[in-house]
């Protein structure tokens, strides 16, 4: 069903979205007011508990904790720091693309179709807010498809508007729920917050745009967004932050003294990483904020050596826990931007403003070190991953040479699949070692599962078989397929003196005295 335009758009007199945006603002306002006294209550409860513990106190505290979490969620959406964001030129298709990257590892069987036109047309607005909004919309779309489906993103310019659509083939939204969309706390998900769409609507409203939703249960949902090219928001360049500055302090001290402000600015810049900080801390025990401070200090102090070993260490940690690389890139980019913003502020506050020459040398030093960090991070990341792959490969190869003992002296080696020279080496190593340690007397090699073998590998296999017989073990070959035999003959590879041949594994077993058991089993 297609929703009536006026039910969910933010222009004109209708403005359901308009109402929703104000509901959001009011809710956030209340949240802000209520949060402070509740935080105070939390403190007093803790004091009370120190005096004398009571089970009700625990309950009161945990309920209070829940309430505070809810309030924080609400505040996330229209936090003043987001409202204060500077206005700038935004290429929405570029942002869409970069947000999409953040979902790489959640896509499974989801096909992505992008149709981006007029990519060189920009709008004016608050970039991080848009990023967050697209993040919320794409996240919802992916969640609605439960791992399987098609996500289609389009971008185009129509008259004086950018039109973006986000379409999924997911669960869809029942008609009676459509009007609830964007209401704070409306969610149908077990762990949902019902804050996502509220943020989306309020951003679009603030930029003078409109949003329409078209959804059909069990078929999917499309959100279509129109944003005017010339919004009501005007650019205001680099914004001065209220930073502390002590006369003649060094850049390092300046960063140390403004640690808190740096964190806040950084989190504003890395809007999508922000939501994942706790998760990354939990999964990999990686404290992104502390690490950001560390990186910045290494850079401004020019500690190249420490920086490189830190980058390597981070690369391994990131690889070990299979964390998304796009996230790391976004984070490092945010650190770079925030750092430059701070350097700019430092230069303003530090009256002896740097001349061009010293500025460019600073620029070179800082960017060089940042690049070094990224280079070493990626090298150690991929090295770790490559080594892991190699280890797994070896393990699989080892498992693909199963030597199964029938009794103290007789073993079977069933070979399956393609045999290449790499595998031959594994076979050789494993077989010879096993013969030596377990004094195997007879080894039945069953080749009925081997499809093909190339010349080099066939030659090597013959050598392994000779080796087996030299070690005093009798090799019996079974299940040679006609194809394999033909190729052995055509290459003039003979084995008669070294191995016995039996048509089938059953015959070979019979030969070595397993007649009785076999008959019993067959009955
Ligand atoms: P949350 O994702 O935390 O539930 P949102 O505000 O992002 O909160 O979404 C609110 C609700 O709207 C979701 O719980 C879901 O029922 C519905 N919804 C939003 N987007 C979609 C979509 N693309 N497909 C199906 N349902 C959706
Ligand atoms: Mg959501």
XYZ file of C-alpha atoms and ligand atoms in Angstrom:
551
model
C 0.000 0.000 0.000
C 1.178 3.491 -0.628
C 0.913 5.828 2.271
C -0.930 9.038 1.633
C 1.700 11.636 1.052
C 0.349 13.915 3.674
C 0.503 11.258 6.317
C 4.204 11.157 6.420
C 5.653 14.189 4.758
C 7.084 17.267 6.321
C 5.977 20.002 3.993
C 2.766 21.915 3.678
C 0.060 22.053 6.270
C -0.330 18.312 6.736
C 2.992 17.410 8.302
C 2.689 14.273 10.283
C 6.466 14.328 10.169
C 6.400 17.867 11.421
C 4.432 16.712 14.441
C 6.707 13.785 14.961
C 9.794 15.922 14.830
C 8.349 18.155 17.520
C 7.298 15.158 19.578
C 10.932 14.107 19.328
C 12.200 17.525 20.381
C 9.826 17.690 23.310
C 10.698 14.176 24.388
C 14.386 14.966 24.201
C 13.821 18.169 26.134
C 12.024 16.327 28.886
C 14.675 13.639 28.890
C 17.292 16.297 29.405
C 15.413 17.831 32.327
C 14.656 14.536 34.009
C 18.078 13.064 33.586
C 19.869 15.330 36.032
C 17.667 14.740 39.079
C 17.608 11.013 38.322
C 21.382 10.928 38.193
C 21.378 12.626 41.592
C 18.948 10.019 42.936
C 21.269 7.326 41.661
C 24.129 8.839 43.640
C 22.077 9.033 46.817
C 20.938 5.439 46.428
C 24.566 4.408 46.240
C 25.357 6.347 49.413
C 22.371 4.798 51.137
C 23.537 1.360 50.135
C 26.927 1.990 51.670
C 25.254 2.821 54.981
C 23.043 -0.214 55.106
C 22.358 -2.624 52.314
C 18.795 -3.624 51.569
C 17.502 -5.795 48.746
C 14.996 -3.114 47.712
C 17.880 -0.770 47.144
C 19.278 -3.093 44.496
C 15.941 -3.250 42.761
C 15.547 0.517 42.909
C 19.012 0.958 41.463
C 18.534 -1.419 38.581
C 15.181 0.129 37.688
C 16.772 3.530 37.794
C 19.562 2.285 35.558
C 16.972 1.154 32.992
C 15.306 4.533 33.087
C 18.621 6.287 32.544
C 19.448 4.060 29.577
C 16.106 4.917 28.019
C 16.716 8.610 28.562
C 20.159 8.383 27.043
C 18.734 6.694 23.980
C 16.255 9.474 23.626
C 18.916 12.114 24.055
C 21.125 10.511 21.435
C 18.639 11.541 18.811
C 18.528 15.276 19.303
C 21.534 15.893 21.408
C 22.736 19.461 21.429
C 26.110 18.406 20.013
C 24.374 17.139 16.924
C 22.291 20.277 16.687
C 25.452 22.350 16.856
C 27.067 20.552 13.992
C 28.501 22.807 11.354
C 26.720 23.065 8.043
C 28.590 21.991 4.942
C 28.370 20.756 1.376
C 27.288 17.107 1.223
C 27.322 14.643 -1.628
C 24.636 12.273 -0.459
C 25.588 9.439 -2.819
C 29.102 9.434 -1.379
C 27.723 9.206 2.128
C 25.354 6.405 1.121
C 28.222 4.454 -0.307
C 30.397 4.852 2.755
C 27.571 3.882 5.110
C 26.932 0.787 3.031
C 30.521 -0.282 3.609
C 29.897 -0.381 7.312
C 27.434 -3.191 6.820
C 29.692 -5.429 4.719
C 29.861 -8.179 7.271
C 26.110 -8.201 7.919
C 25.100 -8.690 4.312
C 25.269 -12.503 3.943
C 22.845 -13.302 1.132
C 21.752 -9.737 0.573
C 22.203 -8.382 -2.930
C 22.971 -4.704 -3.153
C 21.847 -2.680 -6.112
C 22.875 0.940 -6.373
C 21.668 3.332 -9.007
C 23.342 6.666 -8.377
C 22.748 9.478 -10.822
C 23.817 13.129 -10.642
C 26.457 12.255 -8.127
C 28.135 15.633 -8.567
C 25.141 17.510 -7.219
C 25.483 18.415 -3.566
C 23.182 19.680 -0.875
C 23.904 21.935 2.069
C 23.383 20.588 5.563
C 24.643 18.708 8.564
C 26.628 15.813 7.263
C 26.818 13.678 10.361
C 23.116 13.906 10.869
C 22.536 12.605 7.361
C 25.056 9.860 7.860
C 23.289 8.806 10.997
C 19.906 8.926 9.247
C 21.089 6.776 6.335
C 22.703 4.440 8.782
C 19.378 4.034 10.590
C 17.415 3.499 7.367
C 19.845 0.961 5.921
C 20.092 -0.822 9.243
C 16.315 -1.148 9.399
C 16.193 -2.371 5.811
C 18.823 -5.029 6.454
C 17.203 -6.083 9.692
C 13.843 -6.457 7.955
C 15.320 -8.954 5.464
C 16.775 -11.281 8.036
C 19.919 -12.099 6.077
C 18.357 -12.639 2.653
C 17.000 -10.306 0.014
C 17.795 -7.285 -2.126
C 18.626 -3.806 -0.982
C 18.273 -1.121 -3.633
C 19.626 2.375 -3.166
C 18.996 5.147 -5.663
C 20.132 8.742 -5.864
C 19.153 11.345 -8.413
C 18.548 15.029 -8.861
C 15.062 16.132 -9.820
C 14.462 19.815 -10.393
C 15.900 21.428 -7.301
C 15.836 18.387 -5.059
C 17.951 15.323 -4.403
C 15.835 12.194 -4.275
C 17.171 9.192 -2.428
C 15.345 5.916 -2.105
C 16.105 2.944 0.090
C 14.220 -0.152 -0.832
C 14.269 -3.582 0.782
C 12.558 -6.874 0.084
C 11.992 -7.526 3.755
C 9.094 -8.148 6.085
C 7.278 -4.925 5.283
C 5.183 -2.891 7.670
C 1.544 -3.695 8.428
C -0.825 -0.892 7.481
C -1.980 -0.263 11.012
C 1.605 0.260 12.110
C 2.520 2.765 9.398
C 1.255 5.736 11.310
C 3.307 4.705 14.309
C 6.593 4.998 12.421
C 8.914 7.560 13.889
C 7.086 7.766 17.192
C 9.682 7.587 19.934
C 9.967 4.074 21.356
C 7.823 2.456 18.692
C 9.594 -0.768 17.861
C 8.644 -4.298 16.877
C 12.079 -5.680 17.609
C 13.035 -7.487 20.748
C 16.100 -5.354 21.312
C 14.931 -2.328 19.339
C 14.890 1.164 20.773
C 12.385 2.774 18.450
C 14.699 5.761 18.110
C 16.015 5.247 14.586
C 13.193 6.576 12.465
C 12.551 9.391 14.878
C 16.090 10.595 14.200
C 15.589 10.143 10.455
C 12.386 12.150 10.388
C 13.761 14.936 12.465
C 16.867 15.345 10.275
C 14.835 15.441 7.114
C 12.417 17.878 8.617
C 15.258 20.140 9.765
C 16.626 20.228 6.243
C 13.283 21.164 4.763
C 12.861 17.799 3.076
C 10.144 15.208 2.981
C 9.948 11.466 3.338
C 7.447 8.990 1.990
C 7.135 5.335 2.837
C 5.652 2.669 0.671
C 5.362 -0.759 2.217
C 3.691 -4.076 1.623
C 3.715 -6.821 4.182
C 5.981 -9.719 3.232
C 7.136 -7.862 0.140
C 9.224 -5.017 1.377
C 9.482 -1.371 2.153
C 10.708 1.697 0.290
C 11.616 4.967 1.914
C 11.829 7.893 -0.504
C 13.485 11.069 0.649
C 13.491 14.449 -1.066
C 15.953 17.073 0.066
C 16.015 20.570 -1.416
C 19.377 21.535 -2.883
C 19.346 24.861 -1.132
C 18.150 24.052 2.335
C 17.383 26.607 4.987
C 20.665 25.740 6.620
C 23.629 27.936 5.840
C 27.306 26.977 6.007
C 29.395 28.465 8.763
C 32.872 27.104 8.210
C 35.185 25.861 10.920
C 33.538 26.295 14.255
C 35.566 27.472 17.208
C 35.458 25.062 20.114
C 35.652 26.335 23.650
C 39.110 24.980 24.400
C 41.483 25.541 27.287
C 44.771 27.121 26.468
C 47.610 27.920 28.865
C 50.048 30.575 27.611
C 52.963 29.094 25.692
C 51.911 25.502 26.255
C 53.090 22.918 23.752
C 50.845 21.170 21.260
C 51.103 18.052 23.367
C 49.957 19.840 26.522
C 47.194 21.448 24.546
C 45.878 18.025 23.540
C 46.298 16.655 27.053
C 44.508 19.621 28.586
C 41.565 19.283 26.189
C 41.218 15.544 26.315
C 37.497 15.612 27.025
C 36.721 18.131 24.284
C 38.786 16.070 21.856
C 36.755 12.976 22.644
C 33.487 14.796 22.157
C 34.511 16.255 18.834
C 35.892 12.922 17.690
C 32.666 11.114 18.521
C 30.726 13.728 16.584
C 32.918 13.150 13.586
C 32.756 9.369 13.750
C 29.056 9.187 14.121
C 28.740 5.567 13.050
C 31.635 4.253 15.019
C 30.111 5.844 18.085
C 27.401 3.216 18.254
C 29.925 0.413 17.987
C 32.397 1.546 20.606
C 30.956 -0.604 23.360
C 30.612 -3.581 21.049
C 34.246 -3.302 19.954
C 35.304 -3.012 23.572
C 33.344 -6.171 24.365
C 34.411 -8.229 21.371
C 38.074 -7.316 21.180
C 38.748 -5.550 24.478
C 39.809 -2.587 22.370
C 39.289 0.836 23.876
C 38.910 3.036 20.819
C 38.940 6.324 22.689
C 42.087 5.581 24.653
C 43.735 4.368 21.493
C 42.791 7.556 19.674
C 44.490 9.636 22.374
C 47.521 7.430 22.175
C 47.759 7.797 18.416
C 47.422 11.568 18.551
C 50.138 11.870 21.183
C 52.514 9.655 19.231
C 51.897 11.853 16.207
C 52.272 15.271 17.801
C 55.357 14.131 19.696
C 56.785 12.586 16.527
C 57.332 9.197 18.186
C 57.555 7.221 14.979
C 58.905 4.057 16.536
C 56.149 3.790 19.152
C 53.594 4.656 16.534
C 54.656 1.817 14.265
C 54.630 -0.836 16.952
C 51.267 0.464 18.125
C 49.919 0.229 14.553
C 51.111 -3.360 14.233
C 49.579 -4.303 17.534
C 46.269 -2.728 16.530
C 46.332 -4.474 13.157
C 46.627 -7.853 14.857
C 43.907 -7.089 17.392
C 41.582 -5.958 14.625
C 42.294 -9.044 12.524
C 42.017 -11.421 15.433
C 38.479 -10.356 16.186
C 37.473 -9.901 12.545
C 36.361 -6.338 13.122
C 35.099 -4.400 10.115
C 37.890 -2.568 8.307
C 35.593 0.144 7.035
C 34.899 1.063 10.611
C 38.574 1.413 11.349
C 39.059 3.627 8.318
C 36.186 5.827 9.349
C 37.617 6.075 12.839
C 41.110 7.003 11.671
C 39.694 9.566 9.289
C 37.718 11.087 12.129
C 40.843 11.225 14.270
C 42.695 12.974 11.476
C 39.965 15.561 11.007
C 39.588 16.187 14.716
C 43.309 16.518 15.130
C 43.515 19.149 12.403
C 40.622 20.991 13.896
C 42.513 21.126 17.189
C 45.743 22.167 15.532
C 43.870 24.995 13.894
C 42.483 26.074 17.269
C 45.928 25.839 18.798
C 47.323 28.048 16.117
C 44.602 30.630 16.717
C 45.147 30.653 20.475
C 48.891 30.609 20.217
C 49.447 34.260 19.208
C 52.710 33.602 17.387
C 50.820 32.179 14.447
C 52.859 29.816 12.345
C 54.191 31.104 9.047
C 53.556 29.254 5.827
C 56.791 27.382 5.844
C 56.443 25.997 9.336
C 52.818 25.189 8.652
C 53.713 23.053 5.685
C 56.444 21.261 7.537
C 54.003 20.517 10.377
C 51.463 19.359 7.826
C 53.974 17.010 6.271
C 55.120 15.547 9.572
C 51.640 14.921 10.818
C 50.228 13.447 7.645
C 53.291 11.290 7.126
C 52.914 9.768 10.553
C 49.216 9.242 10.071
C 49.927 7.430 6.807
C 52.613 5.363 8.499
C 50.076 4.322 11.074
C 47.596 3.224 8.422
C 50.227 1.421 6.374
C 51.546 -0.601 9.287
C 48.068 -1.243 10.564
C 46.969 -2.741 7.248
C 50.155 -4.700 6.709
C 49.928 -6.358 10.077
C 46.195 -6.881 9.658
C 46.591 -8.720 6.374
C 49.645 -10.604 7.533
C 47.718 -11.974 10.456
C 44.804 -12.928 8.201
C 47.114 -14.574 5.646
C 48.838 -16.615 8.299
C 45.512 -17.694 9.661
C 44.403 -18.787 6.201
C 47.635 -20.691 5.698
C 47.185 -22.483 9.013
C 43.637 -23.435 8.139
C 44.769 -24.624 4.758
C 47.373 -26.850 6.382
C 44.849 -28.228 8.815
C 42.431 -29.048 6.034
C 45.212 -30.747 4.097
C 46.204 -32.730 7.129
C 42.624 -33.824 7.608
C 42.438 -34.783 3.949
C 44.998 -37.541 4.506
C 43.241 -39.790 7.000
C 45.232 -42.896 7.829
C 42.762 -45.289 9.400
C 44.123 -48.318 11.274
C 42.278 -51.614 10.696
C 44.439 -53.427 13.189
C 47.974 -53.152 14.579
C 49.595 -53.631 11.181
C 47.159 -52.719 8.477
C 45.891 -49.231 7.660
C 43.709 -47.706 4.966
C 44.283 -44.340 3.319
C 41.235 -43.272 1.312
C 42.046 -40.336 -0.968
C 39.305 -38.123 -2.258
C 39.184 -35.186 -4.643
C 41.936 -33.591 -6.656
C 45.530 -34.417 -5.958
C 48.037 -31.672 -6.627
C 51.710 -31.416 -5.748
C 50.980 -29.522 -2.557
C 48.756 -32.312 -1.345
C 51.252 -34.968 -2.364
C 53.764 -33.354 -0.002
C 51.310 -33.631 2.868
C 50.562 -37.242 1.943
C 54.242 -38.055 1.813
C 55.056 -36.424 5.144
C 52.154 -37.959 6.947
C 52.368 -41.448 5.495
C 56.097 -41.908 6.014
C 55.964 -40.588 9.554
C 53.048 -42.858 10.395
C 54.763 -45.944 8.979
C 57.801 -45.206 11.063
C 56.056 -44.586 14.379
C 53.327 -47.218 14.114
C 55.238 -49.922 12.184
C 52.518 -50.265 9.622
C 52.884 -53.459 7.673
C 50.382 -52.971 4.925
C 48.902 -49.710 3.664
C 45.860 -49.889 1.424
C 45.589 -46.706 -0.624
C 42.119 -46.361 -2.047
C 41.954 -44.049 -5.044
C 38.328 -44.573 -6.015
C 37.514 -41.016 -4.924
C 40.295 -39.385 -6.923
C 38.991 -37.648 -9.977
C 42.087 -36.314 -11.625
C 45.774 -36.066 -11.145
C 48.278 -34.009 -13.120
C 51.580 -35.314 -14.487
C 53.781 -33.849 -11.828
C 51.540 -35.098 -9.031
C 51.295 -38.572 -10.639
C 55.080 -38.778 -10.757
C 55.302 -37.680 -7.155
C 52.643 -40.162 -6.086
C 54.677 -42.931 -7.645
C 57.680 -41.767 -5.663
C 55.697 -41.796 -2.439
C 54.569 -45.355 -3.189
C 58.145 -46.402 -3.822
C 59.121 -44.741 -0.581
C 56.481 -46.679 1.279
C 57.805 -49.968 -0.018
C 61.393 -48.966 0.733
C 60.333 -48.458 4.338
C 59.235 -52.063 4.433
C 55.540 -51.464 4.184
C 53.452 -53.126 1.515
C 51.354 -50.633 -0.466
C 48.158 -51.979 -2.014
C 46.444 -49.672 -4.501
C 42.713 -50.036 -5.013
C 39.961 -48.336 -6.901
C 42.041 -46.939 -9.732
C 39.611 -45.457 -12.169
C 40.042 -46.150 -15.853
C 40.835 -42.508 -16.490
C 43.595 -42.551 -13.931
C 45.064 -45.785 -15.217
C 45.014 -44.461 -18.770
C 46.866 -41.377 -17.765
C 49.429 -43.399 -15.825
C 49.997 -45.671 -18.807
C 50.211 -42.843 -21.287
C 52.858 -41.215 -19.155
C 54.720 -44.475 -18.895
C 54.448 -44.545 -15.149
C 54.907 -48.106 -13.918
C 54.635 -49.386 -10.405
C 54.517 -53.140 -10.640
C 57.618 -53.809 -8.670
C 56.574 -51.621 -5.793
C 52.875 -52.040 -5.264
C 50.090 -54.517 -5.493
C 46.866 -53.604 -7.276
C 43.356 -54.670 -6.402
C 40.220 -53.675 -8.259
C 38.276 -52.652 -5.212
C 38.800 -51.925 -1.579
C 36.698 -54.964 -0.720
C 39.003 -57.257 -2.643
C 42.019 -55.808 -0.972
C 40.497 -56.310 2.471
C 39.673 -59.833 1.551
C 43.261 -60.347 0.525
C 44.698 -59.140 3.776
C 42.495 -61.428 5.828
C 39.431 -59.412 6.594
C 37.223 -61.933 4.936
C 35.334 -63.054 8.003
C 34.558 -59.703 9.482
C 33.467 -58.474 6.110
C 31.086 -61.297 5.546
C 29.527 -60.791 8.920
C 29.115 -57.117 8.249
C 27.620 -57.727 4.864
C 25.065 -60.081 6.282
P 14.142 0.039 15.879
O 14.907 -0.291 14.665
O 14.988 0.180 17.087
O 12.994 -0.883 16.114
P 13.251 2.324 14.343
O 12.701 3.642 14.728
O 14.466 2.315 13.505
O 13.504 1.517 15.673
O 12.108 1.520 13.611
C 10.863 1.372 14.222
C 10.085 0.206 13.678
O 9.674 0.488 12.354
C 10.858 -1.064 13.605
O 10.843 -1.791 14.818
C 10.132 -1.821 12.492
O 8.983 -2.465 12.988
C 9.638 -0.720 11.596
N 10.489 -0.552 10.421
C 11.343 0.448 10.174
N 11.969 0.293 8.986
C 11.508 -0.867 8.462
C 11.766 -1.603 7.258
N 12.648 -1.181 6.335
N 11.084 -2.754 7.057
C 10.207 -3.208 7.971
N 9.931 -2.556 9.130
C 10.555 -1.403 9.380
Mg 16.248 0.950 13.652
